[in-house]
PDB file of C-alpha atoms and ligand atoms in Angstrom:
ATOM      1  CA  UNK A   1      -0.081  -0.156  -0.065  1.00 43.00           C
ATOM      2  CA  UNK A   2       1.248   3.365  -0.525  1.00 44.00           C
ATOM      3  CA  UNK A   3       0.090   7.004  -0.403  1.00 47.00           C
ATOM      4  CA  UNK A   4      -0.554   9.514  -2.898  1.00 51.00           C
ATOM      5  CA  UNK A   5      -2.892  12.165  -3.279  1.00 52.00           C
ATOM      6  CA  UNK A   6      -6.191  11.849  -5.390  1.00 49.00           C
ATOM      7  CA  UNK A   7      -7.583  14.263  -7.492  1.00 50.00           C
ATOM      8  CA  UNK A   8      -9.606  16.497  -5.398  1.00 51.00           C
ATOM      9  CA  UNK A   9      -6.148  16.866  -3.134  1.00 57.00           C
ATOM     10  CA  UNK A  10      -6.783  14.002  -0.503  1.00 58.00           C
ATOM     11  CA  UNK A  11      -5.083  11.652  -0.274  1.00 61.00           C
ATOM     12  CA  UNK A  12      -5.648   8.678  -0.530  1.00 59.00           C
ATOM     13  CA  UNK A  13      -4.906   4.812   0.072  1.00 59.00           C
ATOM     14  CA  UNK A  14      -3.437   3.402  -3.605  1.00 58.00           C
ATOM     15  CA  UNK A  15      -3.079  -0.713  -2.856  1.00 60.00           C
ATOM     16  CA  UNK A  16      -1.287  -2.567  -5.534  1.00 60.00           C
ATOM     17  CA  UNK A  17      -2.532  -5.610  -6.721  1.00 57.00           C
ATOM     18  CA  UNK A  18      -0.828  -8.887  -8.307  1.00 58.00           C
ATOM     19  CA  UNK A  19      -2.182  -9.465 -11.837  1.00 57.00           C
ATOM     20  CA  UNK A  20      -1.563 -12.974 -10.066  1.00 60.00           C
ATOM     21  CA  UNK A  21      -1.290 -14.377  -6.857  1.00 63.00           C
ATOM     22  CA  UNK A  22       0.321 -17.169  -4.682  1.00 67.00           C
ATOM     23  CA  UNK A  23      -2.143 -19.788  -6.147  1.00 71.00           C
ATOM     24  CA  UNK A  24      -2.637 -18.450  -9.123  1.00 74.00           C
ATOM     25  CA  UNK A  25      -6.298 -16.500  -8.896  1.00 73.00           C
ATOM     26  CA  UNK A  26      -6.813 -13.178 -11.134  1.00 80.00           C
ATOM     27  CA  UNK A  27      -6.942  -9.330  -9.653  1.00 80.00           C
ATOM     28  CA  UNK A  28     -10.560  -9.994  -9.442  1.00 84.00           C
ATOM     29  CA  UNK A  29     -10.717 -13.485  -7.166  1.00 85.00           C
ATOM     30  CA  UNK A  30      -8.448 -12.339  -5.075  1.00 85.00           C
ATOM     31  CA  UNK A  31     -10.295  -8.908  -4.858  1.00 88.00           C
ATOM     32  CA  UNK A  32     -13.323  -9.906  -3.679  1.00 90.00           C
ATOM     33  CA  UNK A  33     -12.154 -12.667  -1.723  1.00 90.00           C
ATOM     34  CA  UNK A  34      -9.777 -10.036   0.391  1.00 91.00           C
ATOM     35  CA  UNK A  35     -13.007  -8.492   0.711  1.00 93.00           C
ATOM     36  CA  UNK A  36     -15.213 -10.956   1.982  1.00 94.00           C
ATOM     37  CA  UNK A  37     -12.467 -11.765   4.509  1.00 95.00           C
ATOM     38  CA  UNK A  38     -12.887  -8.072   5.230  1.00 96.00           C
ATOM     39  CA  UNK A  39     -17.173  -8.766   5.517  1.00 95.00           C
ATOM     40  CA  UNK A  40     -16.894 -11.279   7.877  1.00 96.00           C
ATOM     41  CA  UNK A  41     -14.070  -9.774  10.122  1.00 96.00           C
ATOM     42  CA  UNK A  42     -17.001  -6.455  10.122  1.00 96.00           C
ATOM     43  CA  UNK A  43     -19.698  -8.915  11.552  1.00 96.00           C
ATOM     44  CA  UNK A  44     -17.713 -10.277  14.164  1.00 96.00           C
ATOM     45  CA  UNK A  45     -16.629  -7.389  15.435  1.00 96.00           C
ATOM     46  CA  UNK A  46     -19.914  -6.023  15.162  1.00 96.00           C
ATOM     47  CA  UNK A  47     -22.101  -9.293  16.721  1.00 96.00           C
ATOM     48  CA  UNK A  48     -19.380  -8.626  19.640  1.00 96.00           C
ATOM     49  CA  UNK A  49     -20.070  -4.866  20.152  1.00 95.00           C
ATOM     50  CA  UNK A  50     -23.291  -5.805  20.091  1.00 95.00           C
ATOM     51  CA  UNK A  51     -22.936  -8.364  22.896  1.00 96.00           C
ATOM     52  CA  UNK A  52     -21.133  -6.406  24.845  1.00 94.00           C
ATOM     53  CA  UNK A  53     -23.408  -3.543  25.236  1.00 92.00           C
ATOM     54  CA  UNK A  54     -26.492  -5.633  25.923  1.00 93.00           C
ATOM     55  CA  UNK A  55     -24.042  -7.225  28.589  1.00 94.00           C
ATOM     56  CA  UNK A  56     -23.932  -3.553  29.821  1.00 90.00           C
ATOM     57  CA  UNK A  57     -26.944  -3.320  29.958  1.00 85.00           C
ATOM     58  CA  UNK A  58     -28.192  -6.154  32.167  1.00 90.00           C
ATOM     59  CA  UNK A  59     -24.754  -5.600  34.219  1.00 91.00           C
ATOM     60  CA  UNK A  60     -26.185  -1.975  35.034  1.00 85.00           C
ATOM     61  CA  UNK A  61     -29.635  -3.302  35.595  1.00 85.00           C
ATOM     62  CA  UNK A  62     -28.486  -5.966  38.075  1.00 89.00           C
ATOM     63  CA  UNK A  63     -26.797  -2.980  39.541  1.00 89.00           C
ATOM     64  CA  UNK A  64     -29.073  -0.817  39.669  1.00 84.00           C
ATOM     65  CA  UNK A  65     -31.814  -3.830  41.641  1.00 89.00           C
ATOM     66  CA  UNK A  66     -28.671  -5.001  44.245  1.00 92.00           C
ATOM     67  CA  UNK A  67     -28.357  -1.278  44.987  1.00 90.00           C
ATOM     68  CA  UNK A  68     -31.630  -0.248  45.100  1.00 90.00           C
ATOM     69  CA  UNK A  69     -32.852  -3.259  47.000  1.00 92.00           C
ATOM     70  CA  UNK A  70     -29.908  -3.130  49.790  1.00 94.00           C
ATOM     71  CA  UNK A  71     -30.733   0.169  50.351  1.00 92.00           C
ATOM     72  CA  UNK A  72     -34.475  -0.290  51.250  1.00 92.00           C
ATOM     73  CA  UNK A  73     -32.722  -3.003  53.590  1.00 95.00           C
ATOM     74  CA  UNK A  74     -30.676  -0.370  54.963  1.00 95.00           C
ATOM     75  CA  UNK A  75     -33.192   1.539  55.842  1.00 93.00           C
ATOM     76  CA  UNK A  76     -35.742  -1.016  57.362  1.00 95.00           C
ATOM     77  CA  UNK A  77     -32.838  -1.960  60.094  1.00 96.00           C
ATOM     78  CA  UNK A  78     -31.725   1.912  60.782  1.00 96.00           C
ATOM     79  CA  UNK A  79     -36.117   2.356  61.986  1.00 94.00           C
ATOM     80  CA  UNK A  80     -35.762  -1.017  63.405  1.00 95.00           C
ATOM     81  CA  UNK A  81     -33.267   0.658  65.620  1.00 96.00           C
ATOM     82  CA  UNK A  82     -34.500   3.966  65.748  1.00 95.00           C
ATOM     83  CA  UNK A  83     -37.268   1.766  67.421  1.00 94.00           C
ATOM     84  CA  UNK A  84     -34.362   0.762  70.649  1.00 94.00           C
ATOM     85  CA  UNK A  85     -32.700   4.265  70.807  1.00 94.00           C
ATOM     86  CA  UNK A  86     -32.229   5.145  74.641  1.00 95.00           C
ATOM     87  CA  UNK A  87     -32.959   8.653  73.720  1.00 96.00           C
ATOM     88  CA  UNK A  88     -36.149  10.499  71.936  1.00 95.00           C
ATOM     89  CA  UNK A  89     -32.833  12.600  70.576  1.00 95.00           C
ATOM     90  CA  UNK A  90     -31.252   8.836  69.450  1.00 96.00           C
ATOM     91  CA  UNK A  91     -34.963   8.113  67.903  1.00 95.00           C
ATOM     92  CA  UNK A  92     -35.411  10.527  65.883  1.00 91.00           C
ATOM     93  CA  UNK A  93     -32.320  11.118  64.434  1.00 91.00           C
ATOM     94  CA  UNK A  94     -32.247   7.932  63.506  1.00 93.00           C
ATOM     95  CA  UNK A  95     -36.128   7.253  61.618  1.00 90.00           C
ATOM     96  CA  UNK A  96     -34.419  10.832  59.337  1.00 81.00           C
ATOM     97  CA  UNK A  97     -31.563   8.924  58.221  1.00 85.00           C
ATOM     98  CA  UNK A  98     -33.747   5.394  58.027  1.00 89.00           C
ATOM     99  CA  UNK A  99     -36.522   7.606  55.970  1.00 82.00           C
ATOM    100  CA  UNK A 100     -33.329   9.821  53.595  1.00 79.00           C
ATOM    101  CA  UNK A 101     -31.812   6.592  52.351  1.00 85.00           C
ATOM    102  CA  UNK A 102     -35.481   4.988  51.854  1.00 86.00           C
ATOM    103  CA  UNK A 103     -35.838   8.395  49.247  1.00 78.00           C
ATOM    104  CA  UNK A 104     -32.935   7.747  48.075  1.00 80.00           C
ATOM    105  CA  UNK A 105     -33.919   4.080  46.713  1.00 87.00           C
ATOM    106  CA  UNK A 106     -36.749   5.688  45.516  1.00 84.00           C
ATOM    107  CA  UNK A 107     -35.373   7.876  43.285  1.00 80.00           C
ATOM    108  CA  UNK A 108     -32.898   5.464  41.963  1.00 81.00           C
ATOM    109  CA  UNK A 109     -36.102   3.304  40.785  1.00 84.00           C
ATOM    110  CA  UNK A 110     -37.984   5.970  40.098  1.00 83.00           C
ATOM    111  CA  UNK A 111     -34.808   6.490  37.266  1.00 77.00           C
ATOM    112  CA  UNK A 112     -35.100   3.433  36.089  1.00 79.00           C
ATOM    113  CA  UNK A 113     -38.709   3.198  35.887  1.00 78.00           C
ATOM    114  CA  UNK A 114     -38.400   4.181  32.295  1.00 76.00           C
ATOM    115  CA  UNK A 115     -35.303   1.693  31.008  1.00 72.00           C
ATOM    116  CA  UNK A 116     -38.306  -0.734  29.733  1.00 75.00           C
ATOM    117  CA  UNK A 117     -40.299   2.458  28.161  1.00 82.00           C
ATOM    118  CA  UNK A 118     -40.260   3.750  25.252  1.00 86.00           C
ATOM    119  CA  UNK A 119     -42.132   8.009  25.514  1.00 91.00           C
ATOM    120  CA  UNK A 120     -42.111   9.813  28.780  1.00 91.00           C
ATOM    121  CA  UNK A 121     -44.154  12.559  29.921  1.00 93.00           C
ATOM    122  CA  UNK A 122     -41.407  15.000  30.699  1.00 94.00           C
ATOM    123  CA  UNK A 123     -43.140  16.993  33.446  1.00 96.00           C
ATOM    124  CA  UNK A 124     -44.863  14.503  34.855  1.00 94.00           C
ATOM    125  CA  UNK A 125     -41.690  12.782  35.094  1.00 93.00           C
ATOM    126  CA  UNK A 126     -39.203  15.443  36.386  1.00 95.00           C
ATOM    127  CA  UNK A 127     -42.305  16.164  39.273  1.00 96.00           C
ATOM    128  CA  UNK A 128     -42.271  12.374  40.820  1.00 93.00           C
ATOM    129  CA  UNK A 129     -38.489  12.997  40.776  1.00 92.00           C
ATOM    130  CA  UNK A 130     -38.138  15.585  41.649  1.00 94.00           C
ATOM    131  CA  UNK A 131     -40.679  15.130  45.129  1.00 91.00           C
ATOM    132  CA  UNK A 132     -38.557  12.268  45.983  1.00 87.00           C
ATOM    133  CA  UNK A 133     -35.452  14.196  45.317  1.00 90.00           C
ATOM    134  CA  UNK A 134     -37.497  17.097  48.020  1.00 91.00           C
ATOM    135  CA  UNK A 135     -37.759  13.913  50.269  1.00 85.00           C
ATOM    136  CA  UNK A 136     -34.698  12.850  50.492  1.00 83.00           C
ATOM    137  CA  UNK A 137     -32.486  16.870  50.783  1.00 86.00           C
ATOM    138  CA  UNK A 138     -34.841  18.183  53.266  1.00 83.00           C
ATOM    139  CA  UNK A 139     -33.473  17.743  56.683  1.00 71.00           C
ATOM    140  CA  UNK A 140     -36.167  16.698  58.439  1.00 71.00           C
ATOM    141  CA  UNK A 141     -37.880  14.516  56.207  1.00 64.00           C
ATOM    142  CA  UNK A 142     -40.431  17.966  56.230  1.00 73.00           C
ATOM    143  CA  UNK A 143     -39.242  18.366  52.086  1.00 74.00           C
ATOM    144  CA  UNK A 144     -37.389  20.949  50.255  1.00 85.00           C
ATOM    145  CA  UNK A 145     -39.140  23.306  47.617  1.00 90.00           C
ATOM    146  CA  UNK A 146     -38.644  22.550  44.841  1.00 95.00           C
ATOM    147  CA  UNK A 147     -40.208  24.181  41.694  1.00 97.00           C
ATOM    148  CA  UNK A 148     -40.823  22.345  38.319  1.00 98.00           C
ATOM    149  CA  UNK A 149     -42.623  24.411  35.633  1.00 97.00           C
ATOM    150  CA  UNK A 150     -43.053  24.983  32.262  1.00 96.00           C
ATOM    151  CA  UNK A 151     -44.683  22.994  28.927  1.00 90.00           C
ATOM    152  CA  UNK A 152     -44.822  19.275  30.087  1.00 89.00           C
ATOM    153  CA  UNK A 153     -44.007  17.762  26.340  1.00 93.00           C
ATOM    154  CA  UNK A 154     -43.128  14.425  25.238  1.00 93.00           C
ATOM    155  CA  UNK A 155     -39.816  13.072  24.573  1.00 92.00           C
ATOM    156  CA  UNK A 156     -37.524   9.630  24.359  1.00 91.00           C
ATOM    157  CA  UNK A 157     -37.038   8.059  28.005  1.00 87.00           C
ATOM    158  CA  UNK A 158     -33.824   7.941  25.676  1.00 86.00           C
ATOM    159  CA  UNK A 159     -33.694  11.122  26.340  1.00 91.00           C
ATOM    160  CA  UNK A 160     -34.939  11.749  29.660  1.00 90.00           C
ATOM    161  CA  UNK A 161     -33.339   9.073  31.851  1.00 86.00           C
ATOM    162  CA  UNK A 162     -30.023  11.485  31.353  1.00 90.00           C
ATOM    163  CA  UNK A 163     -31.622  14.516  31.838  1.00 94.00           C
ATOM    164  CA  UNK A 164     -33.050  12.452  34.926  1.00 92.00           C
ATOM    165  CA  UNK A 165     -30.196  11.778  35.973  1.00 88.00           C
ATOM    166  CA  UNK A 166     -28.276  15.548  35.378  1.00 94.00           C
ATOM    167  CA  UNK A 167     -31.560  16.668  37.392  1.00 95.00           C
ATOM    168  CA  UNK A 168     -30.386  14.478  40.077  1.00 91.00           C
ATOM    169  CA  UNK A 169     -26.898  16.187  40.137  1.00 92.00           C
ATOM    170  CA  UNK A 170     -27.737  20.041  39.816  1.00 96.00           C
ATOM    171  CA  UNK A 171     -30.774  19.775  42.270  1.00 96.00           C
ATOM    172  CA  UNK A 172     -28.724  17.780  44.598  1.00 92.00           C
ATOM    173  CA  UNK A 173     -26.122  20.006  44.245  1.00 95.00           C
ATOM    174  CA  UNK A 174     -28.342  23.541  44.889  1.00 96.00           C
ATOM    175  CA  UNK A 175     -29.945  21.777  47.739  1.00 93.00           C
ATOM    176  CA  UNK A 176     -25.968  21.352  49.380  1.00 93.00           C
ATOM    177  CA  UNK A 177     -24.589  24.721  48.372  1.00 94.00           C
ATOM    178  CA  UNK A 178     -28.105  27.392  47.695  1.00 93.00           C
ATOM    179  CA  UNK A 179     -29.252  26.491  50.859  1.00 88.00           C
ATOM    180  CA  UNK A 180     -33.005  28.111  48.574  1.00 88.00           C
ATOM    181  CA  UNK A 181     -35.648  27.655  46.121  1.00 92.00           C
ATOM    182  CA  UNK A 182     -34.731  25.580  43.702  1.00 96.00           C
ATOM    183  CA  UNK A 183     -36.370  25.664  40.124  1.00 97.00           C
ATOM    184  CA  UNK A 184     -36.252  23.024  37.603  1.00 98.00           C
ATOM    185  CA  UNK A 185     -37.232  24.817  34.057  1.00 98.00           C
ATOM    186  CA  UNK A 186     -38.330  22.996  31.100  1.00 97.00           C
ATOM    187  CA  UNK A 187     -38.778  26.136  28.131  1.00 96.00           C
ATOM    188  CA  UNK A 188     -40.274  23.957  24.407  1.00 92.00           C
ATOM    189  CA  UNK A 189     -39.587  26.636  22.212  1.00 87.00           C
ATOM    190  CA  UNK A 190     -39.128  24.281  19.109  1.00 86.00           C
ATOM    191  CA  UNK A 191     -38.973  20.791  19.388  1.00 81.00           C
ATOM    192  CA  UNK A 192     -35.156  22.036  18.325  1.00 84.00           C
ATOM    193  CA  UNK A 193     -34.940  24.079  20.300  1.00 89.00           C
ATOM    194  CA  UNK A 194     -36.051  22.879  24.472  1.00 95.00           C
ATOM    195  CA  UNK A 195     -34.220  23.916  27.260  1.00 96.00           C
ATOM    196  CA  UNK A 196     -34.061  21.600  30.852  1.00 97.00           C
ATOM    197  CA  UNK A 197     -32.737  24.164  33.430  1.00 98.00           C
ATOM    198  CA  UNK A 198     -32.117  24.237  37.243  1.00 98.00           C
ATOM    199  CA  UNK A 199     -31.711  27.749  39.460  1.00 98.00           C
ATOM    200  CA  UNK A 200     -31.705  28.648  42.057  1.00 97.00           C
ATOM    201  CA  UNK A 201     -30.848  32.045  44.418  1.00 95.00           C
ATOM    202  CA  UNK A 202     -28.199  30.812  46.363  1.00 95.00           C
ATOM    203  CA  UNK A 203     -24.219  32.433  46.883  1.00 96.00           C
ATOM    204  CA  UNK A 204     -23.753  31.483  43.003  1.00 95.00           C
ATOM    205  CA  UNK A 205     -21.132  29.608  41.981  1.00 95.00           C
ATOM    206  CA  UNK A 206     -16.740  29.969  42.986  1.00 94.00           C
ATOM    207  CA  UNK A 207     -14.169  32.052  41.605  1.00 92.00           C
ATOM    208  CA  UNK A 208     -13.434  30.471  38.711  1.00 91.00           C
ATOM    209  CA  UNK A 209     -15.269  27.611  38.825  1.00 93.00           C
ATOM    210  CA  UNK A 210     -14.811  25.289  35.803  1.00 93.00           C
ATOM    211  CA  UNK A 211     -17.394  22.682  35.910  1.00 92.00           C
ATOM    212  CA  UNK A 212     -14.041  19.614  33.759  1.00 92.00           C
ATOM    213  CA  UNK A 213     -11.467  20.372  36.494  1.00 92.00           C
ATOM    214  CA  UNK A 214     -12.953  20.276  39.986  1.00 86.00           C
ATOM    215  CA  UNK A 215     -11.935  17.323  42.432  1.00 86.00           C
ATOM    216  CA  UNK A 216     -16.102  16.096  42.572  1.00 86.00           C
ATOM    217  CA  UNK A 217     -18.065  13.549  40.975  1.00 87.00           C
ATOM    218  CA  UNK A 218     -21.037  15.724  40.211  1.00 90.00           C
ATOM    219  CA  UNK A 219     -20.425  17.870  37.741  1.00 95.00           C
ATOM    220  CA  UNK A 220     -18.079  15.223  36.125  1.00 94.00           C
ATOM    221  CA  UNK A 221     -21.265  13.028  35.858  1.00 90.00           C
ATOM    222  CA  UNK A 222     -23.103  16.659  34.082  1.00 95.00           C
ATOM    223  CA  UNK A 223     -20.612  16.825  31.124  1.00 96.00           C
ATOM    224  CA  UNK A 224     -20.565  12.935  30.033  1.00 95.00           C
ATOM    225  CA  UNK A 225     -24.710  12.983  29.872  1.00 93.00           C
ATOM    226  CA  UNK A 226     -25.297  16.198  28.235  1.00 97.00           C
ATOM    227  CA  UNK A 227     -22.459  15.358  25.962  1.00 96.00           C
ATOM    228  CA  UNK A 228     -23.962  11.532  25.232  1.00 94.00           C
ATOM    229  CA  UNK A 229     -27.239  13.446  24.204  1.00 94.00           C
ATOM    230  CA  UNK A 230     -25.556  15.969  22.244  1.00 94.00           C
ATOM    231  CA  UNK A 231     -26.082  18.376  24.410  1.00 95.00           C
ATOM    232  CA  UNK A 232     -24.651  22.170  25.401  1.00 96.00           C
ATOM    233  CA  UNK A 233     -24.384  22.953  29.066  1.00 97.00           C
ATOM    234  CA  UNK A 234     -24.479  27.165  29.610  1.00 97.00           C
ATOM    235  CA  UNK A 235     -23.962  28.181  32.919  1.00 97.00           C
ATOM    236  CA  UNK A 236     -25.294  31.158  33.964  1.00 96.00           C
ATOM    237  CA  UNK A 237     -26.499  33.717  37.195  1.00 95.00           C
ATOM    238  CA  UNK A 238     -29.882  32.748  38.059  1.00 94.00           C
ATOM    239  CA  UNK A 239     -33.027  34.470  38.179  1.00 93.00           C
ATOM    240  CA  UNK A 240     -33.174  38.027  38.703  1.00 91.00           C
ATOM    241  CA  UNK A 241     -28.788  37.977  38.395  1.00 91.00           C
ATOM    242  CA  UNK A 242     -28.958  35.964  41.617  1.00 93.00           C
ATOM    243  CA  UNK A 243     -28.209  32.745  42.742  1.00 96.00           C
ATOM    244  CA  UNK A 244     -26.892  30.244  39.808  1.00 97.00           C
ATOM    245  CA  UNK A 245     -28.598  28.907  36.492  1.00 98.00           C
ATOM    246  CA  UNK A 246     -27.668  25.538  34.471  1.00 98.00           C
ATOM    247  CA  UNK A 247     -28.640  24.582  31.495  1.00 98.00           C
ATOM    248  CA  UNK A 248     -28.633  21.859  28.691  1.00 98.00           C
ATOM    249  CA  UNK A 249     -30.662  22.046  25.351  1.00 94.00           C
ATOM    250  CA  UNK A 250     -32.163  18.548  24.735  1.00 91.00           C
TER     251      UNK A 250
HETATM  252  N1  LIG B 301     -25.841  25.682  43.146  1.00 92.95           N
HETATM  253  C1  LIG B 301     -24.220  25.699  42.870  1.00 92.95           C
HETATM  254  N2  LIG B 301     -24.080  26.811  43.989  1.00 92.95           N
HETATM  255  C2  LIG B 301     -23.004  26.868  44.028  1.00 92.95           C
HETATM  256  N3  LIG B 301     -21.586  26.467  44.000  1.00 92.95           N
HETATM  257  C3  LIG B 301     -21.671  24.945  43.453  1.00 92.95           C
HETATM  258  C4  LIG B 301     -23.619  24.639  42.857  1.00 92.95           C
HETATM  259  N4  LIG B 301     -23.126  23.561  42.571  1.00 92.95           N
HETATM  260  C5  LIG B 301     -22.104  23.618  42.167  1.00 92.95           C
HETATM  261  N5  LIG B 301     -21.019  24.158  42.920  1.00 92.95           N
HETATM  262  C6  LIG B 301     -19.650  24.346  43.665  1.00 92.95           C
HETATM  263  O1  LIG B 301     -19.187  23.592  42.445  1.00 92.95           O
HETATM  264  C7  LIG B 301     -18.864  22.347  42.934  1.00 92.95           C
HETATM  265  C8  LIG B 301     -18.159  21.046  42.204  1.00 92.95           C
HETATM  266  O2  LIG B 301     -19.475  20.106  42.178  1.00 92.95           O
HETATM  267  P1  LIG B 301     -19.730  18.375  42.159  1.00 92.95           P
HETATM  268  O3  LIG B 301     -20.695  18.217  42.233  1.00 92.95           O
HETATM  269  O4  LIG B 301     -19.263  18.718  41.226  1.00 92.95           O
HETATM  270  O5  LIG B 301     -19.158  18.087  43.325  1.00 92.95           O
HETATM  271  P2  LIG B 301     -19.370  18.297  44.735  1.00 92.95           P
HETATM  272  O6  LIG B 301     -20.951  18.405  44.855  1.00 92.95           O
HETATM  273  O7  LIG B 301     -18.513  18.109  45.282  1.00 92.95           O
HETATM  274  O8  LIG B 301     -19.890  16.436  45.370  1.00 92.95           O
HETATM  275  P3  LIG B 301     -20.601  15.450  44.417  1.00 92.95           P
HETATM  276  O9  LIG B 301     -21.556  15.891  43.686  1.00 92.95           O
HETATM  277  O10 LIG B 301     -18.990  14.259  44.421  1.00 92.95           O
HETATM  278  O11 LIG B 301     -20.644  14.607  46.072  1.00 92.95           O
HETATM  279  C9  LIG B 301     -18.792  22.233  44.522  1.00 92.95           C
HETATM  280  O12 LIG B 301     -17.993  21.807  45.277  1.00 92.95           O
HETATM  281  C10 LIG B 301     -19.337  23.189  44.538  1.00 92.95           C
HETATM  282  O13 LIG B 301     -18.255  24.203  45.181  1.00 92.95           O
HETATM  283 MG1  LIG B 302     -22.312  16.822  43.254  1.00 92.95          MG
END
């Protein structure tokens, strides 16, 4: 094989085909045999790739199932333990911990409930998810204020699941670092222009914040999911110039 420049100036690979090979086959037969072998190799690669991705999906489901079951067991144990606590404060704290673990299990279940569905009413889905997150994020189990607002759009599940995980990370961060009101907003000007924002009214991001270079895992998960859905992440000030707004187009 040698590199040459084609008519349009692009480099192209040229293969010299012997007029007769060692088995004395004609050039056409040699090429046909090589093409057949290449196609067979390609088919094998594709089959292996499909098998690997099916196996990966199955392992992820199995892991998720075990994780949720494990969390439910922990929640029951904490609840049991709270009944034999020595002081009323200890009873309360153990019950709060039990509720948080149970809510975390619900959030995980909700995010994977859609695994076998094709399309989803996105606003309803986010409202349910945020209800679970609200119970999880409040200190005393009374519920953290999260408002879900905007257009109700039906979207493919393959998009809703990563967007759900993104909301999970961004709302958790807003509750952790902004400690104020959280708004999850869907804007749908057209099918080609849909945006999902998580907005808070907290102190804003630390100076020099770069989502790619932090120590935390949350922003890295968000960036990789945004890339997975072919979207774009924008970081702006929140409503009325206060707090932070993370926007993803989808
Ligand atoms: N809504 C927000 N308001 C203010 N600061 C924020 C907000 N969201 C993120 N941050 C800042 O960005 C940093 C990176 O967030 P990231 O989610 O990647 O990590 P983390 O929350 O610290 O850890 P992890 O997500 O792994 O539990 C946070 O440590 C925090 O300083
Ligand atoms: Mg985080």
